[in-house]
XYZ file of C-alpha atoms in Angstrom:
484
model
C 67.330 77.552 -0.323
C 69.443 78.657 2.626
C 70.679 82.052 1.405
C 74.199 81.199 2.618
C 76.948 80.663 0.062
C 77.128 76.960 -0.723
C 80.212 74.914 0.087
C 80.778 74.647 -3.647
C 80.692 78.447 -3.977
C 83.062 78.937 -1.031
C 85.596 76.530 -2.512
C 85.345 78.266 -5.887
C 85.929 81.651 -4.241
C 89.113 80.381 -2.611
C 90.307 78.764 -5.816
C 89.807 82.021 -7.764
C 91.516 84.077 -5.004
C 88.345 86.017 -4.154
C 88.906 84.994 -0.546
C 91.354 82.940 1.487
C 91.185 79.891 3.756
C 92.125 82.166 6.672
C 89.229 84.523 5.952
C 86.715 81.668 5.688
C 87.998 80.250 8.988
C 87.753 83.655 10.666
C 84.140 83.993 9.533
C 83.287 80.504 10.769
C 84.888 81.110 14.170
C 82.950 84.367 14.523
C 79.700 82.504 13.839
C 80.690 79.791 16.325
C 81.266 82.429 19.001
C 78.010 84.252 18.223
C 76.044 81.002 18.464
C 77.772 79.743 21.627
C 74.465 79.496 23.575
C 73.407 76.664 21.251
C 76.250 74.559 22.672
C 76.699 72.959 19.255
C 80.460 72.499 19.687
C 82.401 70.768 22.451
C 85.736 72.227 21.377
C 87.433 74.359 18.727
C 90.344 72.848 16.824
C 93.496 74.446 18.329
C 95.323 73.822 15.056
C 92.664 75.402 12.818
C 94.558 78.650 12.156
C 97.718 76.705 11.374
C 95.762 74.357 9.114
C 94.177 77.233 7.173
C 97.600 78.774 6.582
C 98.905 75.422 5.371
C 96.056 75.157 2.856
C 96.828 78.666 1.598
C 100.467 77.684 1.128
C 99.468 74.563 -0.792
C 97.318 76.654 -3.110
C 100.143 79.115 -3.688
C 102.358 76.153 -4.582
C 99.916 75.226 -7.325
C 98.043 72.305 -5.753
C 94.534 71.611 -7.000
C 92.356 71.165 -3.903
C 88.686 70.149 -4.364
C 87.774 71.442 -0.880
C 90.155 74.417 -0.839
C 89.719 76.277 2.478
C 86.273 74.863 3.221
C 85.442 75.086 6.960
C 84.027 71.820 8.321
C 82.783 70.744 11.760
C 83.074 67.066 12.722
C 81.299 65.087 15.402
C 83.303 64.525 18.569
C 83.585 60.755 18.040
C 85.707 61.288 14.903
C 89.400 61.473 15.742
C 91.411 64.475 14.523
C 95.062 64.781 15.503
C 95.662 67.223 18.342
C 91.989 67.705 19.212
C 90.054 66.429 22.192
C 87.840 63.487 21.252
C 85.476 63.057 24.176
C 82.495 61.303 22.580
C 80.438 63.535 24.883
C 81.631 61.507 27.887
C 83.452 62.255 31.137
C 85.461 59.081 30.673
C 87.307 60.686 27.726
C 87.321 64.264 28.970
C 91.112 64.579 28.754
C 91.759 62.370 25.736
C 93.644 64.001 22.833
C 93.614 62.219 19.476
C 97.042 60.987 18.336
C 95.802 60.376 14.786
C 93.096 61.425 12.333
C 90.164 59.325 11.117
C 90.337 58.425 7.436
C 87.174 60.357 6.539
C 88.475 63.515 8.231
C 91.957 63.004 6.790
C 90.562 62.812 3.273
C 88.762 66.117 3.829
C 91.971 67.699 5.072
C 93.997 66.256 2.206
C 91.481 67.875 -0.167
C 91.986 71.267 1.506
C 89.207 71.412 4.103
C 89.873 73.107 7.450
C 88.357 71.421 10.513
C 86.927 74.157 12.724
C 85.987 72.103 15.751
C 84.277 69.080 17.266
C 80.484 68.928 17.523
C 78.479 68.029 20.594
C 76.753 64.653 20.691
C 74.874 62.206 22.874
C 77.396 60.319 24.973
C 79.073 57.655 22.811
C 76.383 58.337 20.184
C 73.712 56.746 22.388
C 70.646 58.938 22.150
C 68.185 60.766 19.946
C 68.236 64.241 21.475
C 71.839 65.322 22.317
C 70.774 65.734 25.932
C 73.091 63.089 27.402
C 76.401 64.800 26.612
C 78.752 65.431 29.515
C 79.223 68.878 27.934
C 75.533 69.686 28.344
C 72.675 69.605 25.837
C 72.694 71.186 22.391
C 69.748 73.469 21.621
C 67.706 73.432 18.430
C 68.337 76.704 16.527
C 64.711 76.785 15.332
C 63.426 76.748 18.923
C 65.935 76.668 21.755
C 63.428 75.055 24.109
C 63.589 71.977 21.892
C 66.162 69.297 21.110
C 68.111 69.138 17.830
C 67.790 65.370 17.641
C 70.656 62.982 18.129
C 73.093 61.622 18.478
C 74.726 63.996 15.953
C 72.692 66.940 17.191
C 75.668 69.281 17.470
C 76.613 68.787 13.816
C 73.018 69.240 12.643
C 72.490 72.353 14.781
C 75.787 73.830 13.559
C 74.753 73.547 9.915
C 71.185 74.701 10.653
C 72.586 77.812 12.352
C 75.082 78.441 9.552
C 78.219 77.980 11.643
C 79.610 76.041 8.700
C 77.912 75.003 5.476
C 78.710 71.323 6.009
C 79.511 68.996 8.905
C 80.130 65.328 9.625
C 78.183 63.053 11.936
C 77.844 59.332 12.484
C 74.724 57.231 11.995
C 74.162 53.969 13.885
C 70.364 53.906 13.899
C 69.423 57.313 12.500
C 71.905 59.614 14.214
C 72.561 61.669 11.071
C 69.103 61.549 9.488
C 66.931 62.192 12.553
C 68.766 65.359 13.721
C 68.913 66.518 10.099
C 65.120 66.272 9.991
C 64.640 68.059 13.321
C 67.038 70.850 12.308
C 65.903 71.329 8.698
C 69.049 70.244 6.834
C 70.142 67.363 4.641
C 71.600 64.301 6.365
C 73.052 61.361 4.422
C 73.663 57.894 5.822
C 75.791 56.113 3.177
C 75.744 52.417 2.362
C 77.550 50.499 5.105
C 81.212 50.415 4.072
C 80.981 53.286 1.600
C 82.854 55.638 3.976
C 85.719 54.347 6.115
C 85.047 53.847 9.825
C 88.753 53.945 10.674
C 89.168 56.535 13.421
C 85.461 56.646 14.277
C 85.000 55.666 17.928
C 82.796 52.601 17.702
C 79.320 52.306 19.192
C 77.988 49.318 17.215
C 80.529 48.281 14.602
C 78.151 46.483 12.231
C 75.832 49.511 12.105
C 77.996 52.661 12.388
C 78.598 54.857 9.351
C 79.963 58.396 8.957
C 77.735 60.758 6.977
C 77.557 64.454 6.027
C 75.129 67.304 6.762
C 74.515 70.169 4.322
C 71.938 72.636 2.959
C 72.323 71.512 -0.647
C 72.586 68.261 -2.583
C 75.660 69.440 -4.509
C 77.448 70.132 -1.220
C 76.763 66.559 -0.116
C 78.192 65.403 -3.446
C 81.276 67.567 -2.929
C 82.057 65.871 0.391
C 81.133 62.337 -0.642
C 83.338 62.458 -3.735
C 86.266 63.128 -1.397
C 85.381 60.859 1.557
C 83.988 57.720 -0.033
C 86.068 54.836 -1.315
C 88.044 51.863 -0.113
C 90.344 52.238 2.884
C 92.887 49.510 3.754
C 92.608 50.591 7.399
C 88.947 49.478 7.510
C 88.288 45.834 6.673
C 84.586 46.582 6.096
C 85.140 49.403 3.599
C 83.992 48.780 0.035
C 85.800 49.272 -3.248
C 83.118 51.502 -4.757
C 84.602 54.656 -6.329
C 82.312 57.665 -5.781
C 80.553 59.470 -8.620
C 78.216 61.855 -6.810
C 76.394 64.809 -8.340
C 73.157 66.666 -7.666
C 70.369 65.724 -10.062
C 67.792 67.646 -12.056
C 64.036 67.195 -12.562
C 64.893 64.895 -15.479
C 66.137 62.385 -12.906
C 62.631 62.227 -11.424
C 60.899 61.398 -14.708
C 60.038 57.690 -14.689
C 61.383 57.223 -11.141
C 59.579 54.385 -9.362
C 58.822 55.418 -5.784
C 57.594 53.090 -3.071
C 55.984 54.492 0.076
C 56.447 52.108 2.997
C 52.934 51.416 4.238
C 54.017 50.660 7.797
C 55.505 54.173 8.122
C 52.206 55.951 7.449
C 50.712 55.535 10.929
C 51.625 57.404 14.101
C 52.824 60.606 12.428
C 51.834 64.125 13.385
C 49.560 66.064 11.038
C 52.437 68.208 9.771
C 54.604 65.196 8.992
C 51.744 63.543 7.112
C 51.070 66.726 5.143
C 54.757 67.092 4.260
C 54.926 63.497 3.048
C 51.823 64.032 0.916
C 53.296 67.216 -0.595
C 56.563 65.398 -1.347
C 54.769 62.598 -3.156
C 52.709 65.136 -5.117
C 55.921 66.894 -6.198
C 57.390 63.598 -7.348
C 54.260 62.719 -9.326
C 54.192 66.144 -10.961
C 57.778 65.570 -12.124
C 56.824 62.287 -13.784
C 57.542 59.760 -11.044
C 55.199 56.896 -10.246
C 54.234 56.259 -6.622
C 52.855 53.138 -5.000
C 52.671 51.632 -1.525
C 55.095 48.893 -0.488
C 54.658 46.735 2.597
C 57.649 45.879 4.799
C 55.910 43.967 7.612
C 59.204 43.230 9.385
C 59.457 46.933 10.295
C 57.379 46.320 13.405
C 60.300 44.323 14.811
C 63.017 46.760 13.719
C 63.327 48.807 16.927
C 63.579 45.697 19.136
C 66.016 43.972 16.774
C 68.140 47.092 16.450
C 68.628 47.585 20.181
C 69.272 43.878 20.765
C 72.101 44.098 18.231
C 73.450 47.581 18.961
C 73.595 47.204 22.746
C 75.550 43.928 22.754
C 78.015 45.423 20.270
C 78.289 48.492 22.505
C 78.986 46.377 25.586
C 81.898 44.810 23.720
C 83.227 48.019 22.158
C 83.090 50.038 25.363
C 84.913 47.409 27.425
C 88.169 49.172 26.465
C 87.207 52.292 28.421
C 88.383 51.283 31.874
C 90.900 54.019 32.705
C 93.896 51.763 32.219
C 95.158 52.901 28.798
C 93.571 56.271 28.036
C 90.963 58.680 29.243
C 89.691 59.384 32.746
C 90.864 57.206 35.646
C 89.511 56.986 39.173
C 91.860 55.799 41.923
C 90.818 52.692 43.819
C 92.274 50.294 46.375
C 93.318 47.906 43.594
C 93.035 47.545 39.823
C 89.525 46.090 39.939
C 88.258 48.853 42.203
C 89.869 51.487 40.003
C 88.226 50.079 36.855
C 84.862 49.826 38.579
C 84.963 53.407 39.859
C 86.204 54.707 36.509
C 83.306 53.171 34.609
C 80.752 54.034 37.294
C 81.715 57.716 37.393
C 82.921 58.096 33.808
C 79.901 56.703 31.946
C 76.513 58.400 32.050
C 73.289 56.595 32.912
C 72.214 55.882 29.342
C 75.583 54.388 28.414
C 75.555 52.269 31.570
C 72.027 51.107 30.746
C 72.999 50.021 27.237
C 76.153 48.230 28.379
C 74.169 46.292 30.994
C 71.388 45.330 28.586
C 73.913 44.371 25.922
C 75.917 42.216 28.305
C 72.725 40.527 29.495
C 71.607 39.789 25.925
C 74.938 38.090 25.189
C 75.103 36.105 28.416
C 74.814 32.343 28.672
C 71.225 31.192 28.387
C 70.001 34.434 26.813
C 72.089 34.710 23.628
C 69.694 32.557 21.571
C 66.604 34.183 23.063
C 67.675 37.735 22.268
C 70.760 38.435 20.135
C 70.390 35.417 17.858
C 66.704 36.106 17.194
C 67.441 39.761 16.497
C 70.037 38.741 13.905
C 67.440 36.554 12.178
C 65.049 39.520 12.003
C 67.891 41.582 10.551
C 68.366 39.047 7.761
C 64.649 38.869 6.960
C 64.382 42.658 6.929
C 67.312 42.954 4.511
C 65.748 40.304 2.269
C 62.423 42.165 2.243
C 64.146 45.387 1.204
C 65.827 43.513 -1.638
C 62.432 42.217 -2.773
C 60.942 45.715 -2.599
C 63.699 47.185 -4.768
C 62.803 44.736 -7.528
C 59.731 46.865 -8.244
C 60.780 50.375 -7.122
C 63.899 52.535 -7.372
C 63.610 54.325 -4.027
C 61.563 53.917 -0.874
C 60.110 56.859 1.050
C 59.142 57.353 4.701
C 59.050 60.242 7.138
C 62.467 60.598 8.764
C 60.845 61.170 12.149
C 57.156 60.749 13.041
C 57.225 64.148 14.766
C 59.191 67.413 14.647
C 61.608 68.480 17.385
C 60.316 67.737 20.879
C 60.980 69.777 24.010
C 64.045 69.213 26.144
C 63.308 66.765 28.934
C 60.137 65.518 27.270
C 61.475 62.010 26.613
C 64.687 61.844 28.638
C 62.972 60.240 31.639
C 61.407 57.516 29.463
C 64.048 55.465 27.608
C 61.480 53.532 25.571
C 59.885 56.751 24.296
C 63.338 58.019 23.323
C 64.157 54.765 21.522
C 60.874 55.002 19.599
C 62.075 58.288 18.064
C 64.176 56.130 15.723
C 61.243 54.087 14.445
C 61.662 55.247 10.828
C 65.451 55.051 10.648
C 66.870 51.960 12.366
C 65.819 49.475 9.677
C 68.132 51.166 7.163
C 71.167 50.485 9.366
C 70.122 46.904 9.996
C 69.992 46.341 6.217
C 73.162 48.345 5.486
C 71.341 50.593 3.001
C 71.923 54.246 2.074
C 69.296 56.798 3.088
C 68.944 60.563 2.884
C 66.809 62.879 4.990
C 65.616 65.824 2.879
C 64.149 68.960 4.517
C 60.770 69.043 2.788
C 58.499 71.135 4.986
C 57.462 72.562 8.329
C 54.897 71.936 11.032
C 53.734 74.770 13.253
C 53.776 73.766 16.910
C 52.867 76.273 19.622
C 53.280 79.092 17.128
C 56.749 78.043 15.914
C 57.500 76.585 12.488
C 59.557 73.412 13.027
C 61.321 71.519 10.203
C 60.092 68.187 8.870
C 62.311 65.733 7.008
C 61.395 63.047 4.495
C 63.607 59.974 4.155
C 64.598 58.458 0.816
C 66.098 54.944 0.861
C 68.003 53.375 -2.044
C 69.463 49.918 -2.716
C 72.972 49.244 -1.422
C 75.664 51.166 -3.345
C 73.048 53.365 -5.038
C 73.861 56.333 -2.799
C 74.353 58.530 -5.874
C 70.692 58.029 -6.816
C 69.612 59.705 -3.576
C 71.484 62.894 -4.459
C 70.046 62.893 -7.965
C 66.538 62.692 -6.490
C 67.326 65.453 -3.990
C 68.791 67.705 -6.672
C 65.709 67.220 -8.818
C 63.426 68.196 -5.942
C 65.639 71.233 -5.246
C 65.295 72.429 -8.828
C 61.524 72.102 -8.529
C 61.576 74.345 -5.450
C 60.188 71.576 -3.250
C 63.095 71.418 -0.776
C 62.795 73.694 2.279
C 66.444 74.011 3.366
C 67.453 77.285 4.990
C 69.276 78.645 7.986
C 67.203 79.000 11.137
C 65.778 82.579 11.158
C 67.620 83.718 14.296
C 70.974 82.912 12.640
C 70.301 83.814 9.004
């Protein structure tokens, strides 16, 4: 395991007065400063010191706080009162949040201290965290490589030990893929399990907030606080959380299905890591068989023909008239046009244009409507698969971290990086990327993640499986060597 104190251990140390929220914050800020070249954070929370003192006062008053003093980093599309929320975009470079997202508020209510806001692909549109207006985030395992995206700043922060846990958002793999490329856990909950209130929307029917960590019990710690119904989010579910890390006993008799269509196109190291994972499961008493999900070959196309139209609608509000950056023009129309032209980056502009085209008269049925039909068939096929298995397994990414600039000039190659993850969002299922191995590339050991998928509302099962693999010593979660 990582060698760092777990989030659970840090909370216990605060609760037993072995340390204080202020001391934990000071340590986290020192690590943030030391790792500044990674560019994992866009901003530090200006209220963090005040917040840590407030948590200490609450403890002295006798409050029981499940996250007492725990430092947390959140992605910069999650609103936190008094912090800049830029979404990695020039168009929001001066925007200060007037309220806090429900997920972040629940962490704060439980005693967590938000250290800062993590870097991200602009408006969560990317798989490499290269498109941020604040510059790219570097992978702490090899700084010539990307950390994945769009939550690359959060993943890199946890991989470098800046904090033990962080929050990201996952629309088509944006928690799981960077988790895999950075060698940490990344959980995408069932759609509606965690409130989206206060999360700046990319694609509303796909977005979900999820945590990063080095340990399954740390994921459980956060999910038990964050998950649950929220009246501010009409899509949130009334499903009280009951998360805990499992043991090898949870693997005995587990029925595992390996998705056949995910076995091709992987690097040798990814294939070897998947094989080793399946061997570990079998040795613990699980049964493994192949499952076919033929609709997966349409998943990438269907995903982008749903996500981009939703993005074109959601991002229409960013025109400089109410909040954020504004360019002056000769009239209102010119001002809006200049604001969006200069405020949005190329990838965001590309997705808005494609999304608007797909929704336009004469093309709606040809593109968006057909993609929605594929979405339904894919969800139905997953339901059929779960009649004979408990969890499905795929690589999280078909390759380890790639070099900066390697795919940024080819949008289709970048989109293909999400080939193993987008189907989960289309079906609204929970999935967890587990750091299960490494592949040596050009003399550097790079992390490899394996994805576990569960039926809707069976998120807890994923953490039981992960905890069982941890106890067997099969999980390869640790801080990147340069930051250990």
